[in-house]
mmCIF file of C-alpha atoms in Angstrom:
data_model
loop_
_atom_site.group_PDB
_atom_site.id
_atom_site.type_symbol
_atom_site.label_atom_id
_atom_site.label_comp_id
_atom_site.label_asym_id
_atom_site.label_seq_id
_atom_site.Cartn_x
_atom_site.Cartn_y
_atom_site.Cartn_z
ATOM 1 C CA MET A 1254 141.618 109.665 113.487
ATOM 2 C CA GLY A 1255 138.269 107.930 113.531
ATOM 3 C CA VAL A 1256 134.520 108.100 112.969
ATOM 4 C CA GLU A 1257 131.606 106.124 114.372
ATOM 5 C CA TRP A 1258 127.938 106.191 113.335
ATOM 6 C CA SER A 1259 125.287 106.163 116.051
ATOM 7 C CA PRO A 1260 123.197 102.958 116.040
ATOM 8 C CA ASP A 1261 120.263 104.773 114.388
ATOM 9 C CA GLY A 1262 122.558 106.348 111.771
ATOM 10 C CA ARG A 1263 121.500 109.910 112.615
ATOM 11 C CA ILE A 1264 124.725 111.125 114.257
ATOM 12 C CA LEU A 1265 128.313 110.729 113.152
ATOM 13 C CA ALA A 1266 130.952 111.161 115.858
ATOM 14 C CA SER A 1267 134.501 111.986 114.779
ATOM 15 C CA CYS A 1268 137.695 112.169 116.795
ATOM 16 C CA SER A 1269 140.969 113.920 116.076
ATOM 17 C CA LEU A 1270 144.609 114.179 117.034
ATOM 18 C CA ASP A 1271 143.993 117.307 119.117
ATOM 19 C CA GLY A 1272 141.736 115.444 121.577
ATOM 20 C CA THR A 1273 138.475 116.820 120.161
ATOM 21 C CA ILE A 1274 135.291 114.822 119.558
ATOM 22 C CA CYS A 1275 132.765 116.317 117.103
ATOM 23 C CA PHE A 1276 129.155 115.299 116.528
ATOM 24 C CA TRP A 1277 127.629 115.738 113.074
ATOM 25 C CA ASN A 1278 124.007 115.665 111.928
ATOM 26 C CA SER A 1279 123.825 113.060 109.168
ATOM 27 C CA ASP A 1280 120.179 113.528 108.194
ATOM 28 C CA PRO A 1281 120.108 113.168 104.392
ATOM 29 C CA THR A 1282 117.168 115.615 104.125
ATOM 30 C CA SER A 1283 119.234 118.473 105.582
ATOM 31 C CA SER A 1284 122.810 119.652 105.336
ATOM 32 C CA GLN A 1285 125.381 117.771 107.372
ATOM 33 C CA THR A 1286 126.239 120.204 110.158
ATOM 34 C CA LEU A 1287 128.277 120.231 113.339
ATOM 35 C CA ILE A 1288 125.811 119.778 116.208
ATOM 36 C CA GLY A 1289 128.214 119.429 119.129
ATOM 37 C CA LYS A 1290 131.842 119.355 120.144
ATOM 38 C CA ILE A 1291 133.865 118.196 123.134
ATOM 39 C CA GLU A 1292 137.196 120.011 123.125
ATOM 40 C CA ARG A 1293 140.138 118.433 124.922
ATOM 41 C CA ALA A 1294 138.146 115.297 125.700
ATOM 42 C CA HIS A 1295 141.564 113.693 126.217
ATOM 43 C CA SER A 1296 145.046 115.095 126.656
ATOM 44 C CA GLY A 1297 146.422 112.542 124.167
ATOM 45 C CA PHE A 1298 145.437 111.438 120.692
ATOM 46 C CA ILE A 1299 141.969 109.895 120.484
ATOM 47 C CA ASN A 1300 142.349 106.547 118.756
ATOM 48 C CA GLY A 1301 138.783 105.333 118.588
ATOM 49 C CA LEU A 1302 135.113 105.747 119.444
ATOM 50 C CA ALA A 1303 132.248 103.343 120.167
ATOM 51 C CA TRP A 1304 128.537 103.949 120.767
ATOM 52 C CA ASP A 1305 126.528 101.818 123.165
ATOM 53 C CA PRO A 1306 123.846 99.700 121.397
ATOM 54 C CA LEU A 1307 121.049 102.171 122.235
ATOM 55 C CA GLY A 1308 123.031 105.236 121.139
ATOM 56 C CA ASN A 1309 122.866 106.914 124.543
ATOM 57 C CA PHE A 1310 126.571 106.869 125.346
ATOM 58 C CA LEU A 1311 129.793 107.239 123.413
ATOM 59 C CA SER A 1312 133.090 105.920 124.715
ATOM 60 C CA SER A 1313 136.494 107.091 123.528
ATOM 61 C CA GLN A 1314 139.954 105.604 123.799
ATOM 62 C CA SER A 1315 143.171 107.613 123.918
ATOM 63 C CA ASP A 1316 146.931 107.158 124.113
ATOM 64 C CA GLU A 1317 146.752 108.420 127.693
ATOM 65 C CA GLY A 1318 144.974 105.222 128.774
ATOM 66 C CA ASN A 1319 141.736 106.847 130.061
ATOM 67 C CA CYS A 1320 138.185 106.236 128.787
#
């Protein structure tokens, strides 16, 4: 459903219809690999993601109305 680059461009977060958030290593000198996953982060579809300006926190928005 959506992707969001971390402010430093090193991590790509992706969200899906099943409520999962995945974190991907985007270092161009290595292979892009899954480095973390939050399963069932929401009970509804995840519609969007946003990093804080320092890249310490990631917020997610879902059909269920929780963040």
